Amino acid sequence: MQSGITIRPLEDADFTGFLEIQRVALASSPDVFGSDYEWFNSISILSKEQRYEKYLNYPYTFLLGAVREDGTVVGMVGFSSDPVLSKTRHKCRTWGLFVIDEYRGQGVAKRLLESILETARDIVGCEQIVLSVSTRNEASYQLYLRNGFNVYGTEVHAMKIGDEYVDEYLMVKFLR
Ligand SMILES: CC(C)(COP(=O)(O)OP(=O)(O)OC[C@H]1O[C@@H](n2cnc3c(N)ncnc32)[C@H](O)[C@@H]1OP(=O)(O)O)[C@@H](O)C(=O)NCCC(=O)NCCS
């Protein structure tokens, strides 16, 4: 089912596809992402568009998509770095990894992550990449471990959902 899927940075024209996968991600995985579904529904389309535009600065800040031939975005991951800040530009971050249900278990997330690591190391020149993952999210935790990330700390009560707290592992991979 993975044939015909291209891994590429999302562009202006992918805005609608991005909104759809973000909606599905926030609705189906509330304990995984910092943003919430109610917030997503409450903000205007203009505000969504303005936020999206901030992620169109490849290779420094972008959304990497797994995109079907018909333009449907079936997977996505974010990447941020700041080449201007001399003391911290050796660090970068990845966040928001998500693959829609029907495409899971076929290596899509692995391809997204490998591509992010390649861009970070070979194009941006980052020395280390960080991420955070819920301590309950075994699938993602395993994926990151297998791709060379290690835990360097735990943020206790990183999120509060209703009355329940979610802790997060802080993970890093050194790229050189
Ligand atoms: C986690 C997620 C992105 C994995 O996507 P995917 O495309 O199915 O993952 P892949 O097929 O590329 O699998 C890559 C590796 O991830 C790990 N993995 C994926 N699904 C897993 C599962 N259900 N249980 C344990 N490990 C799993 C495995 O290590 C796997 O490698 P392997 O196939 O060699 O064993 C997907 O399940 C998802 O979107 N989950 C909800 C959102 C989420 O948790 N995002 C992460 C936020 S930090």
Coordinates of C-alpha atoms and ligand atoms in Angstrom, one line a residue:
M1 CA 0.0 0.0 0.0
Q2 CA 3.1 2.2 0.4
S3 CA 3.8 2.4 -3.3
G4 CA 3.1 5.8 -4.8
I5 CA 3.9 7.6 -1.6
T6 CA 6.4 10.4 -1.8
I7 CA 8.3 11.8 1.2
R8 CA 8.7 15.6 0.6
P9 CA 8.4 18.9 2.4
L10 CA 4.8 20.3 2.4
E11 CA 4.2 23.3 0.3
D12 CA 1.6 26.1 0.0
A13 CA -0.6 23.8 -2.1
D14 CA -0.7 21.2 0.6
F15 CA -2.5 23.4 3.1
T16 CA -5.8 21.6 2.8
G17 CA -4.1 18.2 3.1
F18 CA -2.2 19.4 6.1
L19 CA -5.4 20.6 7.9
E20 CA -7.0 17.2 7.3
I21 CA -4.2 15.2 8.8
Q22 CA -3.8 17.6 11.7
R23 CA -7.5 17.3 12.4
V24 CA -7.3 13.4 12.4
A25 CA -4.1 13.5 14.5
L26 CA -5.5 15.7 17.2
A27 CA -8.8 13.8 17.3
S28 CA -7.3 10.3 17.4
S29 CA -4.2 10.9 19.5
P30 CA -5.1 13.5 22.2
D31 CA -2.4 12.3 24.6
V32 CA 0.4 12.5 22.1
F33 CA 0.4 16.1 20.9
G34 CA 0.6 19.4 22.9
S35 CA -2.1 21.1 20.8
D36 CA -5.7 20.0 21.3
Y37 CA -8.7 19.3 19.1
E38 CA -10.9 22.0 20.7
W39 CA -8.2 24.6 20.1
F40 CA -7.9 23.4 16.5
N41 CA -11.6 23.8 16.0
S42 CA -11.8 27.2 17.7
I43 CA -9.2 29.1 15.6
S44 CA -10.0 30.7 12.3
I45 CA -8.9 29.5 8.9
L46 CA -6.8 32.6 8.6
S47 CA -5.0 31.9 11.8
K48 CA -4.4 28.3 10.7
E49 CA -3.0 29.6 7.4
Q50 CA -0.7 32.0 9.2
R51 CA 0.6 29.3 11.5
Y52 CA 1.1 26.9 8.4
E53 CA 3.2 29.6 6.6
K54 CA 5.7 29.6 9.4
Y55 CA 6.5 26.0 8.5
L56 CA 7.3 26.7 4.9
N57 CA 11.0 27.6 5.5
Y58 CA 12.8 24.5 4.2
P59 CA 15.3 23.3 5.3
Y60 CA 15.2 25.2 8.6
T61 CA 11.6 24.9 9.7
F62 CA 9.3 22.6 7.7
L63 CA 6.7 19.9 7.8
L64 CA 7.8 16.7 6.0
G65 CA 4.9 14.8 4.5
A66 CA 4.2 11.3 3.2
V67 CA 2.0 12.3 0.3
R68 CA -0.1 10.0 -2.0
E69 CA -0.2 10.6 -5.7
D70 CA -3.6 12.3 -5.3
G71 CA -2.2 14.8 -2.9
T72 CA -3.6 13.2 0.3
V73 CA -1.1 13.6 3.2
V74 CA -1.0 10.2 5.0
G75 CA 1.9 11.0 7.3
M76 CA 3.8 13.9 8.6
V77 CA 6.6 15.1 10.9
G78 CA 7.8 18.6 11.9
F79 CA 11.3 19.9 12.0
S80 CA 12.7 23.2 13.5
S81 CA 16.0 24.8 13.8
D82 CA 17.3 28.3 14.0
P83 CA 20.3 29.1 11.9
V84 CA 20.6 32.7 13.2
L85 CA 21.3 32.0 16.9
S86 CA 25.0 31.2 17.0
K87 CA 24.9 29.6 20.4
T88 CA 22.1 27.1 19.7
R89 CA 22.2 26.5 16.0
H90 CA 24.0 23.2 16.5
K91 CA 20.7 21.9 17.9
C92 CA 17.5 21.1 16.1
R93 CA 14.1 19.5 17.0
T94 CA 11.7 17.1 15.5
W95 CA 8.0 16.9 16.6
G96 CA 4.5 15.9 15.6
L97 CA 5.2 12.5 14.0
F98 CA 1.9 11.0 12.8
V99 CA 0.8 8.4 10.3
I100 CA -2.9 7.7 9.5
D101 CA -4.2 4.4 10.6
E102 CA -4.5 2.6 7.3
Y103 CA -0.8 3.3 6.5
R104 CA 0.7 2.2 9.8
G105 CA 3.0 -0.7 10.1
Q106 CA 4.5 -0.2 6.6
G107 CA 7.6 1.8 7.3
V108 CA 6.1 5.3 6.6
A109 CA 7.2 6.8 9.9
K110 CA 10.6 5.2 9.5
R111 CA 11.0 6.8 6.1
L112 CA 9.9 10.2 7.5
L113 CA 12.3 10.0 10.4
E114 CA 15.3 8.9 8.2
S115 CA 14.7 11.8 5.9
I116 CA 14.5 14.3 8.7
L117 CA 17.8 13.0 10.1
E118 CA 19.4 13.2 6.7
T119 CA 18.3 16.8 6.2
A120 CA 19.3 17.8 9.7
R121 CA 22.8 16.3 9.4
D122 CA 23.7 16.9 5.7
I123 CA 21.8 20.0 4.7
V124 CA 21.2 22.0 7.9
G125 CA 24.4 20.8 9.6
C126 CA 22.9 20.2 13.0
E127 CA 25.0 18.4 15.5
Q128 CA 22.2 17.0 17.6
I129 CA 18.5 16.5 17.3
V130 CA 16.0 16.4 20.2
L131 CA 12.4 15.3 20.6
S132 CA 10.0 14.4 23.4
V133 CA 7.7 11.4 23.5
S134 CA 5.0 10.4 26.0
T135 CA 6.3 7.7 28.4
R136 CA 3.2 5.7 27.5
N137 CA 3.8 5.8 23.7
E138 CA 5.6 2.5 23.3
A139 CA 5.4 2.4 19.4
S140 CA 7.1 5.8 19.0
Y141 CA 9.6 5.2 21.8
Q142 CA 10.7 2.0 20.1
L143 CA 10.9 3.8 16.7
Y144 CA 13.2 6.5 18.2
L145 CA 15.4 4.0 20.0
R146 CA 15.9 2.0 16.9
N147 CA 16.9 5.1 15.0
G148 CA 19.6 6.0 17.5
F149 CA 17.9 8.3 19.9
N150 CA 18.6 8.0 23.7
V151 CA 16.8 9.2 26.7
Y152 CA 18.5 12.1 28.5
G153 CA 15.8 13.1 30.9
T154 CA 12.1 12.8 31.8
E155 CA 9.8 15.8 32.0
V156 CA 7.4 14.9 34.7
H157 CA 3.8 16.2 34.1
A158 CA 4.8 17.5 30.7
M159 CA 1.0 17.7 29.8
K160 CA -2.2 17.7 31.8
I161 CA -5.2 16.3 30.1
G162 CA -8.3 16.8 32.3
D163 CA -7.0 15.7 35.7
E164 CA -4.4 13.3 34.3
Y165 CA -0.8 14.1 33.9
V166 CA 1.4 12.7 31.0
D167 CA 5.2 12.4 31.5
E168 CA 7.5 12.7 28.5
Y169 CA 10.9 11.2 27.8
L170 CA 13.4 13.8 26.4
M171 CA 15.5 12.1 23.7
V172 CA 18.5 13.1 21.8
K173 CA 20.5 11.8 18.8
F174 CA 24.0 13.1 18.1
L175 CA 24.5 13.4 14.4
R176 CA 28.3 13.6 14.4
Ligands
LIG1 C1 4.0 5.9 16.0 C2 3.7 6.0 14.5 C3 4.1 7.3 13.9 C4 4.4 4.8 13.8 O1 4.1 4.9 12.4 P1 4.3 3.7 11.4 O2 4.3 4.2 10.0 O3 3.2 2.7 11.6 O4 5.7 3.1 11.8 P2 6.6 2.2 10.9 O5 5.8 1.2 10.2 O6 7.6 3.1 10.2 O7 7.5 1.5 12.0 C5 8.8 1.8 12.4 C6 9.1 1.3 13.7 O8 8.3 1.9 14.8 C7 8.1 0.9 15.8 N1 6.7 0.7 15.9 C8 5.7 1.1 15.0 N2 4.5 0.7 15.4 C9 4.7 0.0 16.6 C10 3.8 -0.7 17.5 N3 2.5 -0.7 17.3 N4 4.4 -1.2 18.6 C11 5.7 -1.2 18.8 N5 6.6 -0.6 18.0 C12 6.1 0.0 16.9 C13 8.9 -0.3 15.4 O9 10.2 -0.2 16.0 C14 9.0 -0.2 13.9 O10 10.1 -0.8 13.4 P3 10.0 -2.4 12.9 O11 8.9 -2.4 11.9 O12 11.3 -2.6 12.3 O13 9.6 -3.2 14.1 C15 2.1 5.8 14.3 O14 1.7 4.6 15.0 C16 1.3 7.0 14.8 O15 1.0 7.9 14.1 N6 0.9 6.9 16.1 C17 0.1 8.0 16.7 C18 0.9 9.3 16.8 C19 2.1 9.2 17.6 O16 2.2 8.4 18.6 N7 3.1 10.0 17.2 C20 4.4 10.1 17.8 C21 4.5 11.3 18.7 S1 6.1 11.4 19.5

